[in-house]
Amino acid sequence: MSQMTAIYEQLRDSILSLKMAPGERFSERSLESRFSGSRTPIRAALARLETDGLVAREDRSWIVTPISLDELEQAIEFRRVIEVEVVKLACERARAADIAVIEEILASCREDDSRAAWHRVGSDFHVELARLTNNGFYIRAVEDLMVRLSRARWLEVWTVEGRDRSWDEHHAILTFIRESRVDEAVAAIGGHIDGVRSRNIGSRLTDVPSHLVRGFSVVGKAS
């Protein structure tokens, strides 16, 4: 793994886990000290994070992108359209071997695993569902959505109850796809997305431990 990739992944994990809070400002020099690295790989890592929409330039420094409730609402609206079509196509095109791979991904997460592991498995689940369509446009759209919604989705795995709920809902969706039960698969994915939205968009975005909220910035209004 290159130094740039290692820095990128560490910063990305810090941002998605809210260790680096929305609205928090930092400098390239501070990252040089943190990673004991030169500015070139740090700048390359920041450029990737900027493309992901997780950081932005501000004057001579950088800022962790504030969470925009308006943008989240738009992303969720788009996600619902995309993933409903994903499960429809998956019911038609999924092969047993591909479904088995997704089952293994879900089974890889144990009850005592970290929130980060549960968050990663949840993202992988939705991306792998998109792969069942054999359509690169759907795959890239879902990959991008998982990044754009990562900080909001993090709240879904914050509690044991949330992790258990996600596990049950993911398995139900996969069962309907395996059995080609299109209407039930569509209802299940729609209910899953709507549930995540209602539980985690709005006031709960600021309902995180106090040591994570320094500089926390949420903008816009949720309906």
Coordinates of C-alpha atoms in Angstrom, one line a residue:
M1 CA 0.0 0.0 0.0
S2 CA 1.4 3.4 -1.0
Q3 CA 1.8 6.2 1.6
M4 CA -0.9 8.2 -0.1
T5 CA -3.4 5.4 0.0
A6 CA -2.6 4.7 3.7
I7 CA -3.1 8.4 4.6
Y8 CA -6.3 8.6 2.5
E9 CA -7.8 5.5 4.2
Q10 CA -6.9 6.7 7.7
L11 CA -8.3 10.2 7.1
R12 CA -11.4 8.8 5.5
D13 CA -12.0 6.5 8.5
S14 CA -11.6 9.4 10.9
I15 CA -14.1 11.5 9.0
L16 CA -16.7 8.7 8.6
S17 CA -16.5 7.8 12.2
L18 CA -16.8 11.4 13.2
K19 CA -13.5 11.5 15.0
M20 CA -12.8 14.4 12.6
A21 CA -16.1 16.3 13.0
P22 CA -18.1 18.0 10.3
G23 CA -16.8 21.6 10.1
E24 CA -13.5 20.8 11.7
R25 CA -10.6 22.8 10.2
F26 CA -7.1 21.4 9.8
S27 CA -3.9 22.2 7.8
E28 CA -1.6 20.2 5.6
R29 CA 1.2 20.9 8.1
S30 CA -0.8 19.3 10.9
L31 CA -1.2 16.2 8.8
E32 CA 2.6 16.2 8.1
S33 CA 3.2 15.9 11.8
R34 CA 0.4 13.4 12.3
F35 CA 1.6 11.0 9.5
S36 CA 5.3 11.9 9.6
G37 CA 5.1 12.2 5.8
S38 CA 5.9 14.7 3.1
R39 CA 3.3 17.0 1.7
T40 CA 3.0 15.3 -1.7
P41 CA 1.2 12.1 -0.6
I42 CA -0.9 14.2 1.8
R43 CA -2.0 16.5 -0.9
A44 CA -2.9 13.5 -3.1
A45 CA -4.9 12.0 -0.3
L46 CA -6.7 15.2 0.3
A47 CA -7.5 15.5 -3.4
R48 CA -9.2 12.1 -3.3
L49 CA -11.2 13.0 -0.2
E50 CA -12.2 16.2 -1.9
T51 CA -13.5 14.2 -4.8
D52 CA -15.4 12.0 -2.3
G53 CA -17.0 15.2 -0.9
L54 CA -15.6 14.6 2.5
V55 CA -13.2 17.6 2.7
A56 CA -13.0 21.0 1.1
R57 CA -10.4 23.8 0.7
E58 CA -11.0 26.9 2.8
D59 CA -8.5 29.7 2.3
R60 CA -5.1 28.2 3.1
S61 CA -6.4 25.3 5.1
W62 CA -8.9 22.5 4.8
I63 CA -12.2 21.7 6.4
V64 CA -14.1 18.5 7.0
T65 CA -17.2 19.0 4.8
P66 CA -20.2 20.1 6.9
I67 CA -23.2 17.8 6.8
S68 CA -25.9 19.3 4.7
L69 CA -29.3 18.0 5.6
D70 CA -30.7 19.3 2.2
E71 CA -28.0 17.3 0.4
L72 CA -28.7 14.3 2.5
E73 CA -32.4 14.4 1.7
Q74 CA -31.6 14.6 -2.1
A75 CA -29.1 11.8 -1.8
I76 CA -31.6 9.6 0.0
E77 CA -34.3 10.4 -2.6
F78 CA -31.9 9.4 -5.4
R79 CA -30.8 6.3 -3.4
R80 CA -34.4 5.1 -3.1
V81 CA -35.0 5.3 -6.9
I82 CA -31.6 3.6 -7.7
E83 CA -31.8 0.7 -5.1
V84 CA -35.4 -0.1 -6.0
E85 CA -34.3 -0.7 -9.6
V86 CA -31.3 -2.6 -8.3
V87 CA -33.4 -5.2 -6.5
K88 CA -35.8 -5.5 -9.4
L89 CA -32.9 -6.4 -11.7
A90 CA -31.2 -8.5 -9.1
C91 CA -34.3 -10.7 -8.8
E92 CA -34.0 -11.3 -12.6
R93 CA -30.3 -11.7 -12.9
A94 CA -28.8 -12.9 -9.6
R95 CA -26.9 -16.2 -9.7
A96 CA -26.9 -18.5 -6.7
A97 CA -23.1 -18.2 -6.4
D98 CA -23.3 -14.4 -6.3
I99 CA -25.9 -14.4 -3.6
A100 CA -23.7 -16.8 -1.6
V101 CA -20.9 -14.3 -1.7
I102 CA -23.2 -11.6 -0.2
E103 CA -24.3 -14.1 2.5
E104 CA -20.7 -14.6 3.4
I105 CA -20.2 -10.9 3.7
L106 CA -23.1 -10.6 6.1
A107 CA -21.9 -13.6 8.1
S108 CA -18.4 -12.1 8.4
C109 CA -19.6 -9.5 11.0
R110 CA -19.8 -10.8 14.5
E111 CA -21.8 -9.3 17.4
D112 CA -18.7 -8.1 19.1
D113 CA -17.1 -6.5 16.1
S114 CA -16.4 -2.8 16.0
R115 CA -18.9 -0.3 14.6
A116 CA -16.4 0.3 11.8
A117 CA -16.7 -3.3 10.8
W118 CA -20.5 -3.2 10.8
H119 CA -20.5 0.0 8.8
R120 CA -18.1 -1.5 6.2
V121 CA -20.2 -4.7 5.9
G122 CA -23.4 -2.6 5.4
S123 CA -21.8 -0.6 2.6
D124 CA -20.4 -3.7 1.0
F125 CA -23.8 -5.3 1.1
H126 CA -25.5 -2.6 -0.9
V127 CA -22.6 -2.4 -3.4
E128 CA -22.7 -6.2 -3.9
L129 CA -26.5 -6.0 -4.5
A130 CA -25.8 -3.5 -7.2
R131 CA -23.2 -5.9 -8.7
L132 CA -26.0 -8.5 -9.1
T133 CA -27.5 -6.2 -11.9
N134 CA -24.3 -6.6 -14.0
N135 CA -24.7 -3.0 -14.8
G136 CA -21.7 -0.8 -14.1
F137 CA -23.8 2.4 -13.9
Y138 CA -25.8 1.1 -11.0
I139 CA -22.7 -0.2 -9.3
R140 CA -20.9 3.2 -9.5
A141 CA -24.0 5.0 -8.4
V142 CA -24.4 2.9 -5.3
E143 CA -20.7 3.1 -4.5
D144 CA -20.9 6.9 -4.7
L145 CA -24.1 7.0 -2.5
M146 CA -22.5 4.8 0.2
V147 CA -19.7 7.4 0.4
R148 CA -22.0 10.4 0.3
L149 CA -24.2 8.9 3.0
S150 CA -21.5 7.3 5.1
R151 CA -21.6 9.8 8.0
A152 CA -25.4 9.6 8.3
R153 CA -25.3 5.8 7.9
W154 CA -22.7 5.6 10.7
L155 CA -25.5 6.4 13.2
E156 CA -27.4 3.3 12.2
V157 CA -24.6 1.1 13.6
W158 CA -24.1 3.2 16.7
T159 CA -26.1 0.9 18.9
V160 CA -26.5 -2.9 19.2
E161 CA -30.2 -2.4 18.4
G162 CA -29.3 -0.6 15.2
R163 CA -26.8 -3.2 14.1
D164 CA -29.3 -6.0 14.8
R165 CA -32.0 -4.2 12.8
S166 CA -29.7 -3.7 9.8
W167 CA -28.6 -7.4 9.9
D168 CA -32.3 -8.6 9.9
E169 CA -33.3 -6.2 7.1
H170 CA -30.3 -7.0 4.9
H171 CA -31.1 -10.7 5.3
A172 CA -34.7 -10.2 4.5
I173 CA -33.9 -8.3 1.3
L174 CA -31.4 -11.0 0.2
T175 CA -34.0 -13.7 0.8
F176 CA -36.5 -12.0 -1.4
I177 CA -34.0 -11.6 -4.1
R178 CA -32.9 -15.2 -3.9
E179 CA -36.5 -16.3 -4.2
S180 CA -37.2 -13.8 -7.0
R181 CA -40.0 -12.2 -5.0
V182 CA -39.9 -8.8 -6.7
D183 CA -42.7 -7.0 -4.9
E184 CA -41.5 -8.0 -1.5
A185 CA -37.9 -7.2 -2.3
V186 CA -38.9 -3.7 -3.5
A187 CA -41.0 -3.2 -0.3
A188 CA -38.1 -4.4 1.9
I189 CA -35.4 -2.2 0.3
G190 CA -37.8 0.8 0.4
G191 CA -38.6 0.2 4.0
H192 CA -35.0 -0.2 4.9
I193 CA -34.0 3.1 3.3
D194 CA -37.0 5.0 4.7
G195 CA -36.2 3.6 8.2
V196 CA -32.6 4.7 8.1
R197 CA -33.7 8.2 7.0
S198 CA -36.4 8.6 9.7
R199 CA -34.1 7.4 12.4
N200 CA -30.9 9.2 11.5
I201 CA -31.6 12.4 9.5
G202 CA -32.2 15.5 11.5
S203 CA -31.8 15.8 15.2
R204 CA -29.9 12.5 15.6
L205 CA -27.0 13.8 13.5
T206 CA -26.0 15.9 16.5
D207 CA -26.8 13.1 19.0
V208 CA -23.2 11.8 19.2
P209 CA -20.8 11.6 22.2
S210 CA -19.6 15.0 23.3
H211 CA -16.0 14.2 22.6
L212 CA -16.8 13.8 18.9
V213 CA -18.7 17.0 18.4
R214 CA -16.1 19.7 18.6
G215 CA -16.6 22.0 15.6
F216 CA -19.6 19.9 14.6
S217 CA -21.4 21.6 11.7
V218 CA -24.8 20.6 10.3
V219 CA -26.4 22.9 7.7
G220 CA -29.8 23.0 6.0
K221 CA -33.1 21.7 7.3
A222 CA -34.7 18.3 7.2
S223 CA -38.3 18.1 6.4

